[in-house]
Amino acid sequence: MSRGGGDGQQLRVDWPQCRARGLCAELLPELVVLDEWGYPVVLGPVRPEHTDLAREAVAACPRRALRLVRR
Amino acid sequence: MTTPLLWYANRGTGVVLLVVFSLTVLLGVLATDRSVSPWWPRFVTQGLHRTLASLSVLLLVTHAATAVVDEFVDIRWWQAVVPVGATYEPVWMALAAVSLDLTALVVATSLARSRLPHRVWAAVHLTTYLAWAAGVVHGIGIGTDASTPWLAATTTVCVVAVVVAAAARLVVVVHTRRGRARATTPARGSGAQLFASGRRAAP
Amino acid sequence: MIAPPELLDVHRGPLLLAGIDDDPGLDAHRRRVGPLPDLALDRLLDAATAGAVRGRGGAGFPFARKLAAVADARGRRPSRRPVVVVNAAEGEPASAKDEALVRRAPHLVLDGAELAARALGAREVHVVTAQDRSAAGWAVDDALAERATRGLRWTRHTAEARFVAGQARAVLELMAGRPGLPVTGWAPAAHEGHRGRPTLLSNAESWAHLAAVVLHGPAAYAALGTADEPGTTLLTLATPPGPGGRMGRVRVVEAEHGAAAMTVLDPAALVSPLLVGGFHGGWVHPRDVPGLTVSSHHLRGLGLSLGAGAWLSLSDGSCPVTETARYTEFLADESAGRCGPCRHGLPALAGEVRGLAEGADTRRRVRELTGLVTGRGACAHPDGTARLVSSLLTRLEDLVEEHLDGRCGCAAPQRAPRAVAR
């Protein structure tokens, strides 16, 4: 399935940990938007060109509530 | 060996560390703020906090290393991490060791953050306040420039800034703890009395 | 607040409920089904496949596949012994089939778990019942006391009386000594469950089916049901809860797969809206009810699922819009309160559905909210709630229109009571 690089990756939220801090949406607005209560909505899989930003978003989450997983 | 350079390097890193570490703590407090601004993204505050924290660690290591290497004053390697047994200024050195140990622990847990439960990381991270305070008192007590007006002023500004920020943070935390008292809805109740007989009802 | 039923009418059935009029004890059970064989894993897998045993907790996952996954995970790391879990925590108040099974045929359920434990080389079997179904807990304790353990350690746990407490991860959390609430599972429980070990967690009825296939033989099991779906399934047939929130008298029946719904439902239910799958299920329009069959294939074709087999009929004349508002409020109250979209979204959704029940056309906002909460939580609680509400709008559209026009003839909107007087 993976054609190399960031293919076949998905951002998954650890919902019980998420506290709607919103750093993920700030860093990756093409992929993560916030709902009306401030919680992330992941719009789709992580495209290869977004892999680095996705990793940054994962590292930036103050609750470590975001993970990059294989689809 | 001993050279004036080592001595100045030690004092210089000490003073700069005071400012940078204080800024790091201040930014750490600011990073917990939930207000959103289009001109200042939260990840910038976080990024600055982490960058200055790394710089603090670098300064701290240099500060400790120059103190140890400089033979003008008798400070052994182990006295940088063990709070007892120093021959030179034992009280202020004890505080230095405490500050360094706590900082090392905070850094270690932050690097291993993905593998630790959030609660553990957060609890250790809180000890940064202690590490900072120990470092400040160490500086006031051991520093030979402590009495100069510019350093006294700098120290005062740093202390006031961190204390005010920490106090504000404490108020917010106490406030939200009270509000979150009913976060989880309670279960339906034991209900043992509902089926006291335990028998299947006859049709 | 909606609580499990006060009275259970358990009807005798062809397989799982064959012996309910007898003594539920071990001796009577053995006289009826014979001794429990010690099956090797491959033979057990064959039996599970031949019987097409599926998860009866709601997900309908093929049991054989789960068993194989656990065996696989054990094979990769032999030092971590697998764990077997019987989930009888039945958090759904409209369902009583697990309670009925555990109270009237406990040894069939425990036989199934024991078969799997021996085949997998597990040494621990855990059984979970709910706090508000204490008769089930006592029945399990009595049954366990009768069985020879022969190297297996059986533990019974009591889950809190809440809707989400029966969810698989919530059960694992309870077993680990933490609050029994759902958490995010990064790996399936079959690979990493209790204490990180491969865990075969299944619903009580699933275990009973496994035992039935082994004890009666695949041929006898497949003599019932259809070629694609052999065997039987348990259904809980209910009517809406009373004003106090208590489910009334429910019937627990055993139906062959493929049986016509007509054979299990009473005449009034055949002309009323039917909620298939409990409070996380979907509505069926009265005109479609007579044509229903007890078949997950057939139901899937209608966008529904056999799920945990709780069927709630509005044969008492209740209004589906009012009832849906009530159930949504209940489900919102039952949120664990940990995941943001659920904690905020479900009460908002309940408010909008209540608005609908009170005559305001809130359908656009309802659709927005159902989309917002689906798939954004540690468990399927928001998804199930969204499914219930969506089915009201899509399948009972004409009835909703009638209600909004004031033509449906229902009484003043009922508010779900927030506190239950005890």
XYZ file of C-alpha atoms in Angstrom:
696
model
C 0.000 0.000 0.000
C 2.651 2.570 0.864
C 4.386 4.050 -2.103
C 7.058 5.537 0.112
C 7.349 8.646 2.237
C 4.228 9.823 4.009
C 1.784 7.770 1.977
C -0.909 5.903 3.807
C -0.668 7.912 7.003
C -3.456 9.297 9.092
C -3.615 11.745 11.971
C -5.549 10.204 14.821
C -6.775 12.072 17.857
C -6.651 10.563 21.326
C -10.052 11.950 22.229
C -10.040 11.434 26.003
C -6.735 13.352 26.143
C -7.593 16.223 23.791
C -8.378 19.500 25.536
C -9.082 21.638 22.466
C -5.822 23.581 22.724
C -5.827 24.031 18.970
C -2.131 24.021 18.164
C -2.644 21.255 15.622
C -5.093 23.366 13.622
C -2.718 26.329 13.755
C 0.150 24.302 12.362
C -1.750 22.340 9.731
C -4.868 24.254 8.738
C -5.091 22.392 5.404
C -5.714 19.177 7.262
C -7.121 20.101 10.664
C -9.933 22.529 11.372
C -11.638 23.203 14.672
C -15.302 22.518 15.344
C -17.544 24.949 17.181
C -16.267 23.686 20.533
C -12.607 23.950 19.569
C -11.974 20.242 18.933
C -10.036 19.112 15.859
C -11.684 17.757 12.749
C -9.183 15.843 10.635
C -10.222 16.402 7.052
C -8.431 13.531 5.378
C -5.312 11.399 5.176
C -1.891 13.001 5.443
C -0.477 13.738 2.018
C 3.282 13.219 1.545
C 3.931 16.968 1.306
C 2.326 17.458 4.723
C 4.214 14.744 6.579
C 6.726 17.085 8.204
C 4.057 19.499 9.364
C 1.989 16.578 10.612
C 4.935 15.410 12.702
C 5.333 18.937 14.048
C 1.671 19.033 14.961
C 2.073 15.748 16.809
C 5.067 17.148 18.731
C 3.332 20.440 19.428
C 0.235 19.006 21.074
C 0.537 19.887 24.770
C -1.380 16.741 25.738
C 0.277 14.405 23.245
C -3.244 13.729 21.995
C -2.324 13.496 18.331
C -0.641 10.561 16.644
C 0.509 9.806 13.161
C -0.479 6.240 12.357
C -0.379 3.970 9.373
C -3.813 3.736 7.781
C 43.877 25.181 35.138
C 42.579 28.628 35.731
C 42.219 31.637 33.571
C 40.204 34.814 33.938
C 38.270 33.667 30.835
C 36.811 30.719 32.687
C 35.812 32.963 35.540
C 34.135 35.492 33.276
C 32.503 32.728 31.281
C 31.050 31.286 34.462
C 29.717 34.595 35.669
C 28.480 35.561 32.217
C 26.616 32.312 31.635
C 25.208 32.614 35.135
C 23.710 36.038 34.498
C 22.432 35.211 31.028
C 21.019 31.965 32.384
C 19.062 33.912 34.992
C 17.390 35.955 32.274
C 16.885 33.137 29.757
C 15.619 30.643 32.319
C 13.200 33.227 33.702
C 11.979 33.963 30.183
C 11.551 30.237 29.564
C 9.416 29.840 32.677
C 7.426 32.943 31.769
C 6.770 31.624 28.265
C 5.817 28.281 29.743
C 3.131 29.952 31.793
C 1.979 32.014 28.808
C 1.716 28.846 26.717
C -1.074 27.604 28.950
C -3.217 30.572 28.062
C -6.173 29.609 25.916
C -6.852 32.959 24.325
C -6.543 32.947 20.568
C -5.016 35.751 18.567
C -4.649 36.018 14.796
C -1.354 37.871 15.200
C 0.349 35.501 17.601
C -0.203 31.765 17.059
C 0.076 29.546 20.122
C 2.641 27.365 18.502
C 4.995 30.350 18.393
C 4.814 30.768 22.169
C 5.367 27.047 22.518
C 8.223 27.076 20.022
C 9.921 29.981 21.802
C 9.475 28.279 25.145
C 11.116 25.116 23.850
C 13.929 26.972 22.095
C 14.752 29.092 25.118
C 14.565 26.000 27.279
C 17.204 24.344 25.097
C 19.304 27.496 25.332
C 18.915 27.445 29.119
C 20.166 23.898 29.250
C 23.170 24.829 27.138
C 23.942 27.800 29.364
C 23.457 25.716 32.477
C 25.833 23.020 31.318
C 28.425 25.616 30.330
C 27.972 27.439 33.603
C 28.481 24.266 35.620
C 31.367 23.051 33.455
C 33.304 26.311 33.684
C 32.859 26.301 37.464
C 34.207 22.777 37.726
C 37.082 23.158 35.291
C 38.296 26.411 36.812
C 40.721 25.469 39.547
C 40.608 28.919 41.078
C 37.716 27.673 43.161
C 37.571 24.086 44.381
C 34.429 22.642 42.867
C 34.435 18.980 41.891
C 32.354 17.411 39.119
C 30.081 15.530 41.478
C 29.337 18.667 43.475
C 27.436 19.992 40.488
C 24.847 17.258 40.904
C 25.050 16.167 44.534
C 23.656 18.766 46.941
C 25.856 17.790 49.874
C 29.585 17.705 50.484
C 30.722 20.841 48.695
C 33.653 22.597 50.275
C 33.217 25.916 48.478
C 30.057 27.765 49.562
C 28.192 24.572 50.486
C 24.727 26.185 50.842
C 24.701 27.983 47.486
C 26.277 24.989 45.776
C 23.597 22.752 47.228
C 20.975 24.953 45.600
C 22.930 24.856 42.350
C 22.957 21.069 42.410
C 19.236 20.897 43.169
C 18.508 23.270 40.316
C 20.622 21.271 37.888
C 19.179 17.911 38.978
C 15.594 19.072 38.620
C 16.340 20.643 35.257
C 17.905 17.398 34.066
C 14.803 15.479 35.159
C 12.492 17.915 33.395
C 14.543 17.675 30.197
C 14.645 13.884 30.355
C 10.901 13.547 30.805
C 10.235 16.038 28.037
C 12.414 14.105 25.621
C 10.647 10.866 26.530
C 7.264 12.557 26.540
C 5.527 10.278 24.050
C 6.331 7.271 26.159
C 5.178 8.674 29.460
C 1.638 9.206 30.711
C 0.763 12.883 30.511
C 0.243 13.146 34.276
C 3.789 12.017 34.999
C 5.303 14.457 32.542
C 3.178 17.309 33.908
C 4.059 16.593 37.536
C 7.786 16.605 36.802
C 7.453 19.688 34.624
C 5.993 21.572 37.577
C 9.279 21.176 39.437
C 10.754 23.670 36.968
C 9.464 26.378 39.285
C 11.613 24.878 42.043
C 14.620 24.565 39.758
C 14.245 28.196 38.749
C 13.848 29.401 42.326
C 16.831 27.371 43.502
C 18.887 28.815 40.684
C 17.880 32.389 41.480
C 18.678 32.055 45.179
C 21.964 30.344 44.282
C 22.829 33.319 42.101
C 21.975 35.854 44.760
C 23.936 33.999 47.417
C 27.048 32.916 45.544
C 27.376 35.661 42.962
C 30.120 38.164 43.489
C 28.243 40.679 41.344
C 25.095 40.237 43.346
C 25.268 43.621 44.940
C 25.814 45.627 41.750
C 22.784 47.748 40.851
C 22.325 46.368 37.334
C 22.288 42.764 38.476
C 20.058 43.531 41.420
C 17.632 45.253 39.061
C 17.766 42.383 36.527
C 17.157 39.803 39.216
C 14.241 41.769 40.608
C 12.599 42.110 37.215
C 13.008 38.388 36.513
C 11.641 37.348 39.888
C 8.661 39.692 39.751
C 7.763 38.580 36.226
C 7.834 34.874 37.056
C 6.068 35.246 40.390
C 3.254 37.323 38.904
C 2.829 34.894 36.010
C 2.870 31.880 38.321
C 0.357 33.467 40.666
C -1.995 34.237 37.774
C -1.636 30.664 36.578
C -2.424 29.347 40.043
C -5.629 31.369 40.140
C -6.699 29.954 36.770
C -5.906 26.384 37.821
C -7.871 26.615 41.065
C -10.776 28.164 39.156
C -10.925 25.429 36.518
C -10.507 22.633 39.067
C -13.628 23.833 40.805
C -15.518 24.107 37.529
C -14.497 20.655 36.436
C -15.912 18.984 39.536
C -18.775 17.512 37.542
C -16.881 16.625 34.379
C -17.911 12.980 34.350
C -21.604 12.261 34.657
C -22.255 9.895 37.541
C -23.454 6.361 36.918
C -27.044 5.290 37.284
C -26.755 4.196 40.890
C -26.143 0.842 42.510
C -29.617 -0.491 41.881
C -29.095 -3.489 44.138
C -32.519 -2.947 45.597
C -34.143 -3.196 42.174
C -33.681 -6.913 41.845
C -33.804 -7.877 45.481
C -35.524 -11.163 44.815
C -33.216 -12.152 41.979
C -35.853 -14.400 40.584
C -37.146 -14.507 37.065
C -40.617 -13.035 36.997
C -43.379 -15.487 36.179
C -45.083 -14.662 32.869
C -32.672 8.444 32.969
C -33.585 5.066 31.507
C -33.007 1.930 33.542
C -33.079 -1.798 32.649
C -36.386 -3.671 32.805
C -38.012 -4.778 35.979
C -39.478 -7.950 34.555
C -37.999 -10.394 32.123
C -40.148 -12.829 30.235
C -37.689 -15.390 28.973
C -39.198 -17.714 26.385
C -37.859 -21.151 25.741
C -35.906 -21.452 22.531
C -34.474 -24.163 20.282
C -30.839 -23.903 21.308
C -29.463 -21.349 23.799
C -32.709 -21.042 25.681
C -33.585 -24.731 25.412
C -33.041 -25.462 29.048
C -34.372 -22.394 30.779
C -37.191 -24.223 32.495
C -34.686 -26.557 34.079
C -32.410 -25.897 36.974
C -29.600 -23.609 35.774
C -27.063 -25.623 37.767
C -24.089 -27.491 36.407
C -25.423 -31.035 36.803
C -28.633 -30.325 34.911
C -26.581 -28.555 32.245
C -24.222 -31.492 31.798
C -27.141 -33.926 31.636
C -28.545 -31.893 28.786
C -25.413 -31.149 26.745
C -22.858 -33.692 27.858
C -19.291 -33.187 29.022
C -17.142 -30.291 27.896
C -14.503 -31.521 25.420
C -10.973 -30.217 25.404
C -10.550 -28.886 21.890
C -7.343 -27.908 20.215
C -7.271 -24.458 18.686
C -7.722 -25.512 15.063
C -10.786 -27.608 15.908
C -12.265 -24.716 17.836
C -11.613 -22.386 14.903
C -13.351 -24.841 12.593
C -16.364 -24.941 14.881
C -16.554 -21.162 15.104
C -16.293 -20.884 11.309
C -18.844 -23.622 10.658
C -21.303 -21.890 12.948
C -20.471 -18.459 11.497
C -20.515 -17.209 15.052
C -20.595 -13.436 15.166
C -20.095 -10.971 17.989
C -23.383 -10.348 19.741
C -22.362 -7.240 21.622
C -23.362 -5.014 18.754
C -20.478 -5.042 16.296
C -21.213 -8.421 14.721
C -17.536 -9.161 14.163
C -16.831 -12.751 13.022
C -15.788 -14.637 16.112
C -13.468 -17.031 14.302
C -11.463 -14.100 13.004
C -11.095 -12.639 16.483
C -10.059 -16.019 17.878
C -7.493 -16.396 15.100
C -6.138 -12.902 15.764
C -5.596 -13.661 19.429
C -3.935 -16.972 18.601
C -1.724 -15.174 16.105
C -0.697 -12.538 18.646
C 0.086 -15.265 21.155
C 2.179 -17.076 18.583
C 4.303 -14.019 18.012
C 5.067 -13.614 21.701
C 4.491 -16.898 23.552
C 5.501 -15.431 26.900
C 2.359 -13.317 27.041
C -0.486 -15.627 27.879
C -3.788 -14.628 26.312
C -6.728 -13.568 28.449
C -10.391 -14.465 27.903
C -13.166 -12.052 28.852
C -16.912 -12.650 28.989
C -18.669 -9.332 28.580
C -22.102 -9.469 30.180
C -22.031 -5.825 31.188
C -25.092 -5.056 29.017
C -25.060 -1.267 29.304
C -28.050 -0.935 26.977
C -31.193 -0.740 29.127
C -33.402 -1.932 26.261
C -31.447 -5.192 26.111
C -31.867 -8.020 28.577
C -30.712 -11.044 26.628
C -27.307 -11.287 28.295
C -28.921 -11.015 31.699
C -31.429 -13.701 30.757
C -28.708 -15.971 29.407
C -26.460 -15.536 32.396
C -29.279 -16.110 34.873
C -30.908 -19.064 33.119
C -28.069 -20.736 31.188
C -24.832 -19.542 32.765
C -22.900 -22.725 32.151
C -23.417 -22.521 28.419
C -21.743 -19.099 28.443
C -18.956 -20.245 30.751
C -18.436 -23.397 28.682
C -17.766 -21.266 25.642
C -15.219 -19.165 27.515
C -13.547 -22.248 28.953
C -13.261 -23.875 25.527
C -11.458 -20.828 24.193
C -9.264 -20.465 27.266
C -8.029 -24.058 26.980
C -7.533 -23.866 23.237
C -5.505 -20.661 23.588
C -3.552 -21.714 26.636
C -5.007 -18.869 28.638
C -5.022 -19.151 32.407
C -7.311 -16.239 33.241
C -10.976 -15.842 32.436
C -12.783 -12.679 33.454
C -16.545 -12.278 33.594
C -18.073 -8.820 33.760
C -21.626 -8.077 34.872
C -23.360 -4.771 35.571
C -24.084 -3.185 38.905
C -27.751 -2.608 38.152
C -28.290 -6.214 37.105
C -27.155 -7.761 40.340
C -29.128 -10.981 39.793
C -26.850 -11.661 36.850
C -23.792 -11.151 39.028
C -25.053 -13.584 41.670
C -25.942 -16.134 38.999
C -22.385 -15.987 37.667
C -20.917 -16.335 41.149
C -23.107 -19.375 41.837
C -22.214 -20.954 38.527
C -18.487 -20.353 39.008
C -18.639 -21.936 42.446
C -19.967 -25.123 40.857
C -17.295 -25.510 38.214
C -13.967 -27.225 38.662
C -11.332 -24.652 37.862
C -8.604 -27.073 36.686
C -5.885 -24.474 36.367
C -8.043 -21.597 35.193
C -8.442 -18.492 37.326
C -11.949 -17.062 37.035
C -12.597 -13.502 38.180
C -15.907 -11.699 38.182
C -15.989 -7.912 37.877
C -18.870 -5.500 38.402
C -19.177 -2.706 35.895
C -20.875 0.553 36.768
C -24.480 0.952 35.681
C -23.855 3.130 32.655
C -24.385 2.814 28.959
C -20.754 3.023 27.917
C -19.481 0.705 30.651
C -20.107 -2.318 28.406
C -17.817 -1.063 25.674
C -14.811 -3.327 25.137
C -12.080 -0.864 26.114
C -14.119 0.353 29.067
C -14.305 -3.234 30.295
C -10.544 -3.617 29.920
C -10.027 -0.406 31.871
C -12.251 -1.751 34.636
C -10.247 -4.962 34.730
C -7.074 -2.912 35.058
C -8.431 -1.180 38.146
C -9.110 2.126 36.443
C -12.533 3.755 35.913
C -14.601 1.645 33.504
C -14.770 4.236 30.741
C -13.713 4.020 27.100
C -10.189 5.025 26.142
C -8.504 5.136 22.772
C -7.272 1.731 21.667
C -4.196 2.133 19.496
C -4.044 -1.593 18.827
C -6.956 -4.057 18.806
C -7.622 -5.810 22.095
C -6.950 -9.100 20.338
C -3.339 -7.983 19.999
C -2.918 -5.811 23.088
C -5.651 -5.934 25.666
C -5.525 -6.687 29.360
C -2.027 -5.857 30.641
C -0.890 -5.595 27.062
C -1.670 -9.271 26.442
C -3.733 -10.714 23.573
C -7.270 -10.579 24.865
C -10.284 -12.400 23.516
C -13.151 -10.275 24.728
C -16.618 -11.241 23.557
C -20.224 -10.778 24.485
C -21.856 -13.389 26.734
C -24.175 -14.547 23.951
C -21.263 -15.025 21.556
C -19.670 -17.410 24.034
C -22.962 -19.287 24.356
C -23.125 -19.751 20.589
C -19.574 -21.058 20.474
C -20.395 -23.581 23.170
C -23.623 -24.562 21.392
C -21.766 -25.299 18.144
C -19.239 -27.465 19.959
C -21.593 -29.240 22.335
C -24.409 -29.917 19.884
C -22.188 -30.283 16.870
C -21.981 -28.018 13.801
C -24.566 -30.122 11.948
C -27.217 -29.714 14.627
C -26.367 -26.011 14.914
C -26.636 -25.463 11.166
C -29.933 -27.360 11.034
C -31.350 -24.109 12.375
C -31.167 -20.823 10.584
C -30.097 -20.431 6.958
C -27.132 -21.563 4.898
C -25.465 -18.139 5.135
C -26.455 -17.547 8.713
C -26.688 -20.791 10.614
C -28.046 -21.004 14.112
C -30.080 -18.605 16.150
C -29.909 -15.229 17.829
C -31.375 -13.775 20.990
C -33.685 -10.811 20.787
C -35.009 -8.505 23.473
C -38.472 -7.262 22.558
C -39.427 -4.139 24.451
C -41.797 -1.230 24.545
C -40.896 2.312 25.545
C -39.886 2.970 29.145
C -42.494 4.327 31.518
C -42.583 7.918 32.744
C -40.144 7.063 35.533
C -37.627 5.891 32.978
C -37.842 2.220 33.850
C -38.089 -0.199 30.908
C -41.306 -2.169 31.320
C -41.811 -5.850 30.830
C -39.525 -7.184 28.117
C -39.524 -10.484 26.296
C -36.303 -12.313 25.588
C -36.740 -14.774 22.738
C -34.498 -16.957 20.642
C -35.159 -16.720 16.916
C -33.619 -18.689 14.083
C -31.686 -16.597 11.613
C -33.893 -15.856 8.680
C -37.104 -16.101 10.688
C -39.747 -13.589 9.732
C -40.156 -10.758 12.207
C -43.844 -11.584 12.139
C -43.158 -14.747 14.068
C -41.587 -12.912 17.002
C -43.419 -9.592 17.068
C -46.930 -9.186 18.366
C -49.655 -7.826 16.041
C -49.523 -4.283 17.416
C -45.788 -4.125 16.777
C -46.265 -5.024 13.131
C -48.002 -1.725 12.461
C -45.867 0.563 14.599
C -42.435 2.092 14.223
C -39.756 -0.339 15.367
C -36.340 0.575 16.732
C -33.959 -2.161 15.635
C -30.696 -2.358 17.542
C -31.562 -0.591 20.768
C -30.716 3.026 21.457
C -27.778 2.902 19.050
C -29.923 1.326 16.368
C -32.210 2.632 13.673
C -35.916 3.141 13.153
C -37.962 1.002 10.793
C -41.098 2.473 9.261
C -44.347 0.645 10.119
C -44.848 -0.300 6.476
C -41.441 -2.054 6.448
C -41.845 -3.928 9.730
C -43.884 -6.920 8.455
C -41.249 -7.614 5.820
C -38.352 -7.736 8.288
C -36.447 -10.912 8.896
C -34.104 -11.794 11.710
C -31.056 -11.700 9.512
C -28.021 -9.458 9.663
C -27.733 -9.681 5.863
C -31.285 -8.528 5.336
C -30.997 -5.790 7.917
C -27.701 -4.565 6.537
C -29.428 -4.152 3.223
C -31.766 -1.755 4.987
C -28.891 0.139 6.543
C -29.568 -1.478 9.899
C -27.776 -4.000 12.025
C -28.847 -6.940 14.158
C -26.513 -5.447 16.757
C -27.251 -6.627 20.263
C -30.730 -7.687 19.241
C -32.779 -5.149 21.185
C -35.982 -4.316 19.338
C -38.157 -1.581 20.751
C -41.656 -1.240 19.352
C -43.842 1.819 19.664
C -46.847 -0.472 19.755
C -48.172 1.488 22.718
C -48.805 4.380 20.351
C -45.863 6.523 21.479
C -44.642 9.165 19.087
C -41.264 8.347 17.521
C -40.154 11.966 17.592
C -40.858 12.359 21.300
C -39.308 9.010 22.066
C -36.186 9.810 20.036
C -35.854 13.077 21.938
C -36.086 11.175 25.181
C -33.535 8.579 24.167
C -31.135 11.191 22.842
C -31.314 13.064 26.139
C -30.601 9.814 27.937
C -27.668 9.030 25.662
C -26.297 12.548 26.140
C -26.452 12.075 29.906
C -24.667 8.765 29.528
C -21.623 10.271 27.855
C -18.481 9.512 29.814
C -17.719 13.201 29.507
C -14.150 12.679 28.394
C -14.173 13.281 24.649
C -14.971 16.832 23.639
C -17.211 16.185 20.618
C -19.334 13.772 22.665
C -19.435 15.875 25.803
C -20.505 18.979 23.885
C -22.153 17.506 20.821
C -24.571 15.044 22.365
C -26.270 17.513 24.717
C -26.511 19.967 21.822
C -28.014 17.239 19.634
C -30.431 16.261 22.390
C -31.511 19.867 22.682
C -32.210 20.102 18.958
C -34.132 16.829 18.854
C -36.144 18.012 21.840
C -36.833 21.167 19.855
C -38.051 18.973 17.003
C -40.331 17.127 19.409
C -41.699 20.440 20.582
C -42.582 21.423 17.050
C -39.599 23.426 15.786
C -38.019 22.326 12.491
C -34.477 21.902 13.705
C -33.596 19.265 11.134
C -30.775 21.138 9.455
C -28.992 21.729 12.727
C -29.661 18.119 13.716
C -27.997 16.878 10.540
C -25.064 19.209 11.151
C -24.588 17.889 14.661
C -24.928 14.227 13.737
C -22.176 14.756 11.181
C -20.002 16.545 13.726
C -20.115 13.882 16.414
C -19.716 10.804 14.240
C -16.305 9.167 14.382
C -14.900 11.678 16.852
C -14.673 9.907 20.139
C -12.883 7.084 21.878
C -15.907 4.822 21.432
C -18.959 4.517 19.232
C -21.332 6.216 21.657
C -21.630 9.433 19.630
C -21.820 7.433 16.391
C -24.649 5.272 17.718
C -26.539 8.290 18.993
C -26.123 10.012 15.639
C -27.351 6.872 13.910
C -30.517 6.786 16.015
C -31.305 10.413 15.276
C -30.435 10.211 11.582
C -32.685 7.209 11.133
C -35.579 9.217 12.537
C -35.056 11.863 9.893
C -34.423 9.534 6.969
C -36.667 6.532 7.610
C -39.559 8.120 9.454
C -39.521 11.325 7.449
C -43.271 11.343 6.880
C -43.958 10.758 10.562
C -41.639 13.640 11.463
C -43.511 15.876 9.032
C -46.787 14.800 10.604
C -45.451 15.623 14.015
C -44.215 19.052 12.960
C -47.620 19.751 11.424
C -49.235 18.745 14.690
C -51.037 15.898 12.976
C -49.445 12.982 14.749
C -51.794 13.042 17.687
C -49.221 12.513 20.402
C -49.643 13.975 23.861
C -47.646 16.897 25.214
C -43.906 16.313 24.818
C -42.480 14.224 27.621
C -39.295 15.366 29.277
C -36.896 12.604 30.314
C -36.701 12.830 34.110
C -33.192 13.768 35.186
C -33.242 12.081 38.574
C -34.794 8.738 39.374
C -36.525 8.514 42.747
C -35.235 5.433 44.529
